[in-house]
Short mmCIF file of C-alpha atoms and ligand atoms in Angstrom, two decimals:
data_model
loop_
_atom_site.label_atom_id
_atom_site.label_comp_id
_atom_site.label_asym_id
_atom_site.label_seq_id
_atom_site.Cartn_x
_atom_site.Cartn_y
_atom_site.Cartn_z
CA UNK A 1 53.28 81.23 147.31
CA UNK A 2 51.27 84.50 147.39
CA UNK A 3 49.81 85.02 151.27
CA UNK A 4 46.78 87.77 151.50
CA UNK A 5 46.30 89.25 154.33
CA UNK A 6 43.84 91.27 156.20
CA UNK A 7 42.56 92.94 159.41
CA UNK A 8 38.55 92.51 160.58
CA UNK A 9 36.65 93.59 163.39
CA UNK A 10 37.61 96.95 165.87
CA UNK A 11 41.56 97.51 165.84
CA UNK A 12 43.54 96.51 168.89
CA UNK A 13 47.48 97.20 170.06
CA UNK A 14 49.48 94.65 168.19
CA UNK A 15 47.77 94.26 165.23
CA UNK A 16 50.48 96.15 163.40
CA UNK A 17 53.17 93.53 165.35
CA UNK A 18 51.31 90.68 163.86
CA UNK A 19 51.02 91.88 160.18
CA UNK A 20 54.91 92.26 160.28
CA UNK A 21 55.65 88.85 162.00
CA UNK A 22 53.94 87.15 159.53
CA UNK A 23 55.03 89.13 156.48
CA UNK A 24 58.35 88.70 157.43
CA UNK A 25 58.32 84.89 158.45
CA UNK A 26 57.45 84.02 154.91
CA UNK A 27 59.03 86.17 153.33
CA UNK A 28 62.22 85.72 155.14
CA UNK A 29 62.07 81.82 155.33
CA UNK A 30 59.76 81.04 152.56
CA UNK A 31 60.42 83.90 149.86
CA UNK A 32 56.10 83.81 149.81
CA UNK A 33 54.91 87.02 148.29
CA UNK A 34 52.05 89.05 150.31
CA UNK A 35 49.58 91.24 149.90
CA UNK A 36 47.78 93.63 152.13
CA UNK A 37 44.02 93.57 151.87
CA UNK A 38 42.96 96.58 153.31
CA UNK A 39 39.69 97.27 155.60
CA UNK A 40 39.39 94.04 156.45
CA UNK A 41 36.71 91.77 154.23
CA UNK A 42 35.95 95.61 152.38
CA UNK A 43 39.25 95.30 150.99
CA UNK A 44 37.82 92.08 149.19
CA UNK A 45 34.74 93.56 148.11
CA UNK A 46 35.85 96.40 146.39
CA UNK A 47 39.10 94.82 145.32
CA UNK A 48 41.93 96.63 147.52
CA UNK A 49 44.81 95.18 147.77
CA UNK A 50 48.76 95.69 147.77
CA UNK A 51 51.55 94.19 148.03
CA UNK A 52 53.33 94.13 151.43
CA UNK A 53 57.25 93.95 150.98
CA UNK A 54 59.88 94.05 154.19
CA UNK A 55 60.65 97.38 154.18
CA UNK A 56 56.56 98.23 154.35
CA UNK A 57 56.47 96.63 157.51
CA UNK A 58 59.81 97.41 159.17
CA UNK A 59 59.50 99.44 162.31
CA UNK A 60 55.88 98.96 162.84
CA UNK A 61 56.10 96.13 165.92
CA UNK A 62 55.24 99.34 168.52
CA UNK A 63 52.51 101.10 166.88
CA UNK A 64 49.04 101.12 167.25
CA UNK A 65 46.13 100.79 164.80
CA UNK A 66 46.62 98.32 161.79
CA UNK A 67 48.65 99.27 158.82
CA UNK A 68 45.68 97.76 156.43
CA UNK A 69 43.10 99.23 158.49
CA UNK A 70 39.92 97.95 159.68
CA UNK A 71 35.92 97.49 159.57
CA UNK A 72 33.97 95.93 161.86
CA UNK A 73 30.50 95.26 159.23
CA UNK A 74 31.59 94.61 156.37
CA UNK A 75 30.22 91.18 155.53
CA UNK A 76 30.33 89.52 152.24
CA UNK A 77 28.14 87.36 152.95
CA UNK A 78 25.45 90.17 154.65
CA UNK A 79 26.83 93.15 152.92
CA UNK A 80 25.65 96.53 154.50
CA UNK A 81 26.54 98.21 150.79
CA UNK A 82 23.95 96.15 149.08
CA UNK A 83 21.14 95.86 151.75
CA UNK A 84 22.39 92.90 153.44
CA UNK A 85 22.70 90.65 150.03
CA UNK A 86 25.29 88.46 149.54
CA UNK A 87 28.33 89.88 147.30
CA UNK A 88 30.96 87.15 148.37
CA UNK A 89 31.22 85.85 144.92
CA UNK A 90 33.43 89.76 144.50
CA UNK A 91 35.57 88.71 147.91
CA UNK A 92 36.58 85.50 145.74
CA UNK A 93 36.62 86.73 142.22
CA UNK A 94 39.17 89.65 144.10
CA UNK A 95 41.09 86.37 145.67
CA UNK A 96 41.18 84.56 142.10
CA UNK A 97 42.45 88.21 140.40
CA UNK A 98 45.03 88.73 143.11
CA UNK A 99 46.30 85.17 143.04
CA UNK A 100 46.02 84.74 146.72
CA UNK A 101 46.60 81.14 147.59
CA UNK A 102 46.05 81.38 151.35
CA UNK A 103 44.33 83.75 153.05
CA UNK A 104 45.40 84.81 157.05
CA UNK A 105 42.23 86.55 158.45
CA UNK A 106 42.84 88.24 161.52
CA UNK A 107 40.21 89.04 163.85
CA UNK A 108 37.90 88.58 166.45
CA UNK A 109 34.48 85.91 166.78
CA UNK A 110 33.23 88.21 163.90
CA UNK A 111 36.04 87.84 161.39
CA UNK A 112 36.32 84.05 162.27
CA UNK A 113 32.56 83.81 161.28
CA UNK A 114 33.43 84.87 157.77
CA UNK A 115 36.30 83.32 157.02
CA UNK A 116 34.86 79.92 158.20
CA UNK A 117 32.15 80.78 155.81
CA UNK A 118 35.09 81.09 153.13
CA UNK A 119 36.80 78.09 154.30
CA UNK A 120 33.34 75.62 153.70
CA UNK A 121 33.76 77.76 149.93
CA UNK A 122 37.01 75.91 149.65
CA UNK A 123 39.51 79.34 150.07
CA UNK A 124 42.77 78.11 152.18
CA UNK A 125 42.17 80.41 155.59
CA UNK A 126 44.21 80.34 158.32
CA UNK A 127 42.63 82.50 161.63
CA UNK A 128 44.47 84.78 163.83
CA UNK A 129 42.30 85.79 167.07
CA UNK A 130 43.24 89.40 168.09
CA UNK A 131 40.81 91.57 170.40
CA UNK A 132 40.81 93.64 173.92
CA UNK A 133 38.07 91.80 174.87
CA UNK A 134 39.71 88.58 175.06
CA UNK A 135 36.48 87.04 174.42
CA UNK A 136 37.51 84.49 171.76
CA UNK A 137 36.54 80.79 171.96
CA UNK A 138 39.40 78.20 172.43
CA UNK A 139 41.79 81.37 173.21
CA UNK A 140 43.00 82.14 176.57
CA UNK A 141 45.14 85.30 175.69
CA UNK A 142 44.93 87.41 172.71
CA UNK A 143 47.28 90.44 172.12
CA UNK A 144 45.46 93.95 172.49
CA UNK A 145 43.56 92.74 176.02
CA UNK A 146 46.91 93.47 177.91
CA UNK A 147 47.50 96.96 176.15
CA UNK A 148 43.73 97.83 177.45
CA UNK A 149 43.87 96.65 180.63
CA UNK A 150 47.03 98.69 181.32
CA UNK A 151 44.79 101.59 180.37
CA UNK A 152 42.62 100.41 182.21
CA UNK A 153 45.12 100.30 185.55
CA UNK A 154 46.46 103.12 184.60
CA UNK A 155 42.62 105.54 184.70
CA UNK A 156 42.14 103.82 188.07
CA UNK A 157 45.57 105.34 189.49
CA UNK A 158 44.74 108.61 188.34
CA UNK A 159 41.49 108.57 189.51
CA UNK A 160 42.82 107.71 192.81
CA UNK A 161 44.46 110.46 193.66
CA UNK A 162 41.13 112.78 192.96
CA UNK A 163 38.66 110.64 194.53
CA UNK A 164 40.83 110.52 197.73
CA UNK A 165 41.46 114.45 197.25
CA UNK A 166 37.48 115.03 197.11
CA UNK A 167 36.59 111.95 199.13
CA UNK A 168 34.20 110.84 196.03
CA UNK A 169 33.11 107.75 194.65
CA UNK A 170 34.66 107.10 190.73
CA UNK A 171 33.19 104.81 188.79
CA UNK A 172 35.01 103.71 185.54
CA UNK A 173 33.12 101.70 182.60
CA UNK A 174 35.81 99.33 180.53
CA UNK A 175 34.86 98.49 176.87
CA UNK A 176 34.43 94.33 176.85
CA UNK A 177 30.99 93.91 175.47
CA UNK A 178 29.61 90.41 176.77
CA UNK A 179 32.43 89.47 178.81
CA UNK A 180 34.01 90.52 182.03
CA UNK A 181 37.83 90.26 181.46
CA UNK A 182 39.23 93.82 180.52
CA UNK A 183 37.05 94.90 183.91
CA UNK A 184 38.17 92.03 186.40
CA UNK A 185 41.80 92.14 185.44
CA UNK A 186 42.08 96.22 185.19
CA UNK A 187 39.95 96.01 188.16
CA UNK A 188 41.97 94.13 190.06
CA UNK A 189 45.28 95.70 188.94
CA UNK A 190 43.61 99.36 189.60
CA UNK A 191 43.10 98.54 193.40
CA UNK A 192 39.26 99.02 192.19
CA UNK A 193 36.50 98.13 195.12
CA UNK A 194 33.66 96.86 193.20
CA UNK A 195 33.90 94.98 190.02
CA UNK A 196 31.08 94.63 188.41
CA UNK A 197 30.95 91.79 184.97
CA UNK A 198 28.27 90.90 182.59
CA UNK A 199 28.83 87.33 184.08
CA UNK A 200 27.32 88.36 187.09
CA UNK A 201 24.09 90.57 188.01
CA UNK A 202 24.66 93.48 190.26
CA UNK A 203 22.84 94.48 193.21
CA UNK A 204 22.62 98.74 193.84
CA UNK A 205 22.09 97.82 197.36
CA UNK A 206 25.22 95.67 197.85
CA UNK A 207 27.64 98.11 195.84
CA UNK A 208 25.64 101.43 197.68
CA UNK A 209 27.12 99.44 201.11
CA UNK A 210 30.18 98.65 199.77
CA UNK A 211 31.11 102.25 198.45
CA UNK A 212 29.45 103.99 201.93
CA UNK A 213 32.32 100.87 203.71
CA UNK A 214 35.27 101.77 201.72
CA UNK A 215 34.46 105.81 202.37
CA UNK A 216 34.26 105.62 206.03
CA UNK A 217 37.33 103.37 205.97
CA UNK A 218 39.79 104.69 203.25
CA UNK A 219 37.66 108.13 202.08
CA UNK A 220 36.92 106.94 198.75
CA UNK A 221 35.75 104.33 196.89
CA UNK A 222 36.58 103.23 193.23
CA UNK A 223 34.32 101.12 191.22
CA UNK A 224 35.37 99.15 188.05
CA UNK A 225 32.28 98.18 185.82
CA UNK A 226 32.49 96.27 182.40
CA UNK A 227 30.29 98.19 179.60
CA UNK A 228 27.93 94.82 179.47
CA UNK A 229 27.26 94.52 183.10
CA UNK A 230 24.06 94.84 184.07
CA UNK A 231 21.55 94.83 187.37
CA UNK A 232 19.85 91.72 188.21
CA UNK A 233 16.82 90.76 186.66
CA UNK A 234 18.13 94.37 184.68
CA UNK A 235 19.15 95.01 180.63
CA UNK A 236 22.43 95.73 179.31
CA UNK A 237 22.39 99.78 178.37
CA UNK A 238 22.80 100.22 174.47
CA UNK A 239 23.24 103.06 172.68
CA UNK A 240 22.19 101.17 169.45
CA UNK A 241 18.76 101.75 168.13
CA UNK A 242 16.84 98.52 169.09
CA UNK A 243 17.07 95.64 165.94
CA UNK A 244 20.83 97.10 165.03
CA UNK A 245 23.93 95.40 166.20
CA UNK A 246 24.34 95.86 169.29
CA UNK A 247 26.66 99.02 170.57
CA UNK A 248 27.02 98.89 174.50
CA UNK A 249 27.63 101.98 176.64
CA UNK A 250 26.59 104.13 179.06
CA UNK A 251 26.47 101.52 182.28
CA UNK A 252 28.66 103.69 184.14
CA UNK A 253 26.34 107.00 183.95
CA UNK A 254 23.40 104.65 184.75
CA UNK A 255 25.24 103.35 187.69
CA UNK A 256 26.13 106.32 189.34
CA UNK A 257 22.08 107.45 189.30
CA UNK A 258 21.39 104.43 190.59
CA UNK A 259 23.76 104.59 193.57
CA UNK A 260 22.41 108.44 194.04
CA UNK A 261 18.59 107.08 194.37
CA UNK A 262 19.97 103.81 196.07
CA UNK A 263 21.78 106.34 198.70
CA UNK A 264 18.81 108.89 199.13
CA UNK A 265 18.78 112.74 198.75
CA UNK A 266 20.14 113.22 202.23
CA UNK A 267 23.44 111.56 200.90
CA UNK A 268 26.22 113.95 200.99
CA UNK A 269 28.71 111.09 199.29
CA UNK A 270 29.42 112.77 195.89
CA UNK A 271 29.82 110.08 192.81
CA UNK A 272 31.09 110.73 189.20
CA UNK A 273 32.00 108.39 186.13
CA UNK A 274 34.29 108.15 183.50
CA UNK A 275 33.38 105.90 180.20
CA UNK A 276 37.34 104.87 178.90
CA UNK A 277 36.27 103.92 176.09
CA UNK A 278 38.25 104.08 172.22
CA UNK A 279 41.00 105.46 174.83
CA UNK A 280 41.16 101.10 175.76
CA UNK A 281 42.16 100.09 171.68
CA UNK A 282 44.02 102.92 170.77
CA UNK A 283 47.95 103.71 170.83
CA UNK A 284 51.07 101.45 171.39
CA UNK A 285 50.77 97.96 172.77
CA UNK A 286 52.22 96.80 175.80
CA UNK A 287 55.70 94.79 175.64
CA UNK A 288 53.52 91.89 176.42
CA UNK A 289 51.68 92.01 173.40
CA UNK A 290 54.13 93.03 171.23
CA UNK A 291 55.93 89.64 171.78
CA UNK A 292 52.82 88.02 171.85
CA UNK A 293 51.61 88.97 168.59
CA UNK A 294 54.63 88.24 167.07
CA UNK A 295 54.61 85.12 168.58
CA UNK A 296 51.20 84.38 166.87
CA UNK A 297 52.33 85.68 163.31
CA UNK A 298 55.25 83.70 163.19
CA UNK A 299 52.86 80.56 164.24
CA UNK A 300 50.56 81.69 161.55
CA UNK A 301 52.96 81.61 158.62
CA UNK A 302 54.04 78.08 160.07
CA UNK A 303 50.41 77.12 159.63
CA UNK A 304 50.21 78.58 156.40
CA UNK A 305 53.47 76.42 155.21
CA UNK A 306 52.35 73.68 157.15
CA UNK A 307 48.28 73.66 155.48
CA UNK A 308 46.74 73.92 158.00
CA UNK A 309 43.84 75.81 156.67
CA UNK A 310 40.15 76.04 157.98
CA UNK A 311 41.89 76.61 161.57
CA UNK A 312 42.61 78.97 163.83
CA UNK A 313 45.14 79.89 165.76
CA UNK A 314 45.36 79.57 169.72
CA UNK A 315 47.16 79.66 173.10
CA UNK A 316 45.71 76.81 175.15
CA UNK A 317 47.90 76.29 178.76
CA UNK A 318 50.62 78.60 177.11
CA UNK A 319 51.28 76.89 173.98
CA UNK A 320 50.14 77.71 170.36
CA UNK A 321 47.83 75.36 169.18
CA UNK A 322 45.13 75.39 166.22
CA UNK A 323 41.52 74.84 166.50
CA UNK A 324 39.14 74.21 163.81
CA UNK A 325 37.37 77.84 162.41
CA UNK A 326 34.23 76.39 162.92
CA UNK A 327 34.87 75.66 166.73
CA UNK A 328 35.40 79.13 167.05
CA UNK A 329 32.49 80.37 164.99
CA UNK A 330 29.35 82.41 166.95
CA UNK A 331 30.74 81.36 170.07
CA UNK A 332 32.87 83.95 172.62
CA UNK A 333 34.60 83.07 175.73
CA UNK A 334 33.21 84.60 179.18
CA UNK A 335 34.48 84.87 182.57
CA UNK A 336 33.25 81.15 183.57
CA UNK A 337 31.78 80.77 187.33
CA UNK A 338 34.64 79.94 189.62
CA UNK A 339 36.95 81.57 188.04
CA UNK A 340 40.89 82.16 190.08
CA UNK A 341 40.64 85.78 189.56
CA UNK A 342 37.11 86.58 190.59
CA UNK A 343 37.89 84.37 193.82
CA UNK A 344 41.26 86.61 193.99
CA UNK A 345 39.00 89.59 194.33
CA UNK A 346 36.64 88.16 196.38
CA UNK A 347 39.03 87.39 198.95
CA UNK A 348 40.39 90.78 199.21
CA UNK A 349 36.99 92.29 200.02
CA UNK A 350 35.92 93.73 195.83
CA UNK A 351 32.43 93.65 195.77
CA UNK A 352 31.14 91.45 192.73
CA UNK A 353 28.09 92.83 192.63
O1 LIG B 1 35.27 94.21 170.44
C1 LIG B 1 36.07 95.29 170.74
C2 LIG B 1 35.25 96.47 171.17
O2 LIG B 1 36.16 97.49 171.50
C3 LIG B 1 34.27 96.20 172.31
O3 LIG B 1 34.89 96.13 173.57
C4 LIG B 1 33.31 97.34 172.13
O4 LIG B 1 32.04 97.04 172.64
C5 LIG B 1 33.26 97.51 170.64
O5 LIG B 1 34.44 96.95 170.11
C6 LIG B 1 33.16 98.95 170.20
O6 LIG B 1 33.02 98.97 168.83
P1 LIG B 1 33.03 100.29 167.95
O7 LIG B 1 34.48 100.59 167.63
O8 LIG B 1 32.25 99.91 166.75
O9 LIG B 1 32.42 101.39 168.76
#
């Protein structure tokens, strides 16, 4: 059995933990051969590909990146190298050459998109969801959202300690794009005051009283807002160019003018921001999501052995599970109304906007 596989979408922590847990479950227990597509779909298009063997992937499970590498637009169905035509008939003519008889796609809603698209073509796909964002339909944890929200935690602490010194207000923008998570749960582990989600519209004039509360009370206040967040009855800030795919960014500067009008020129409270950024998907995953992606690789290669192709990959209620690719397709996952955590943070006083 010859296993290809590959890496789509942004990089997250893990994604070098998952390429060796599967390698080395088939090739360890089912002597499969694999190869390494590299850049993701790319790697298809322009026929790049090579073989992974154990020692290629030994002593990899801590690093960062992915060993394959990455791209987040290369679609073979909507290919950006040839105006937006359709070259997948190179992506399968690559998979023919290279004798790949199952293909293990990991990615994000993106990368499940396309390889649902190659599943309905007849190629044997099996999904793995990875992303920071943790937006992914059907999935309630991926590996890399636990590496960024430590990050995350971790910029809070540190701005701490200078907002209190300076008695300022610090406002930190996560990465996320339309969901909440990476923001509520670093939020909430950084001690932040406000947390502000795309879920939910925020008001200036509720976080400009929350921030002028916290300062009289503790001297600071620390603000945790989630790159798509926006005002009510506002737009999310891009920094695309309108018509491209959408790039968010920038909330955080826009938030702290807003609090400076919202507070009035006689305001002596001084505010400043800090965009995290890259700094969330880079470098070595957490323990947690070490284990947890090679928890998912080894469950991939199972579904690989077992056929169970056209599906992805999932933790439902703790458990691995597989749900069909095109369940997952165009949808994403979003902090739902009612959620435990945002009622955590409501109960300890975080403004939600
Ligand atoms: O989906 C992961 C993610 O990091 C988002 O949180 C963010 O909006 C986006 O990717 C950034 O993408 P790029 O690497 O293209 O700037």
């Amino acid at each position: 059995m010859r296993v290809g596989i590959l890496t789509g979408g942004g990089d997250c922590p893990g994604l070098n933990a998952v390429i060796r847990a599967i390698s080395l479950a088939l090739i360890e227990q089912h002597g499969a051969e694999i190869l390494g597509i590299e850049r993701g779909f790319l790697g298809l298009i322009e026929g790049r590909v090579r073989p992974l063997d154990v020692a290629a992937v030994r002593g990899i499970v801590n690093e960062g990146g992915s060993l394959l590498g990455t791209h987040n637009r290369a679609d073979p169905f909507h290919y950006f190298g040839s105006g937006g035509s359709d070259v997948s008939a190179r992506a399968l003519e690559t998979l023919g050459r290279s004798g790949v008889d199952v293909l293990v796609a990991i990615g994000g809603d993106g990368t499940m998109t396309i390889a649902e698209r190659f599943a309905r073509l007849g190629v044997p796909v099996v999904g793995v969801p990875k992303t920071i964002d943790n937006d992914i339909a059907h999935n309630e944890r991926s590996f890399g959202f636990d590496s960024a929200v430590a990050v995350v935690a971790e910029s809070l602490g540190r701005l701490e300690t200078t907002a209190r010194s300076h008695g300022r207000v610090m406002i930190v923008e996560t990465m996320g794009r339309f969901a909440g998570w990476i923001a509520l749960e670093g939020g909430l582990a950084g001690g932040a005051d406000a947390i502000l989600i795309p879920e939910r519209g925020y008001r200036l004039e509720a976080l400009a009283e929350q921030c002028l509360k916290r300062c009289a009370n503790q001297g600071y206040a620390l603000v945790c807002v989630a790159e798509g967040a926006r005002e009510v009855g506002g737009e999310m800030v891009l920094q695309s160019a309108p018509g491209a795919p959408a790039r968010l960014g920038g909330v955080g500067q826009r938030l702290m003018e807003g609090l400076q009008t919202q507070l009035g020129a006689g305001s002596s409270l001084e505010i400043r921001h800090t965009l995290l950024g890259h700094l969330q998907r880079g470098g070595s995953p957490t323990a947690f999501d070490r284990v947890l992606a090679t928890r998912f690789g080894v469950q991939a290669a199972r579904m690989v052995v077992e056929g169970a192709f056209g599906r992805m990959l999932a933790l439902q209620q703790g458990r691995c599970l597989s749900v069909p690719l095109a369940d997952v397709a165009g949808h994403n996952r979003q902090v739902p109304e009612g959620d435990e955590l945002v009622s955590v943070a409501h109960d300890l006083g975080v403004c939600l906007g």
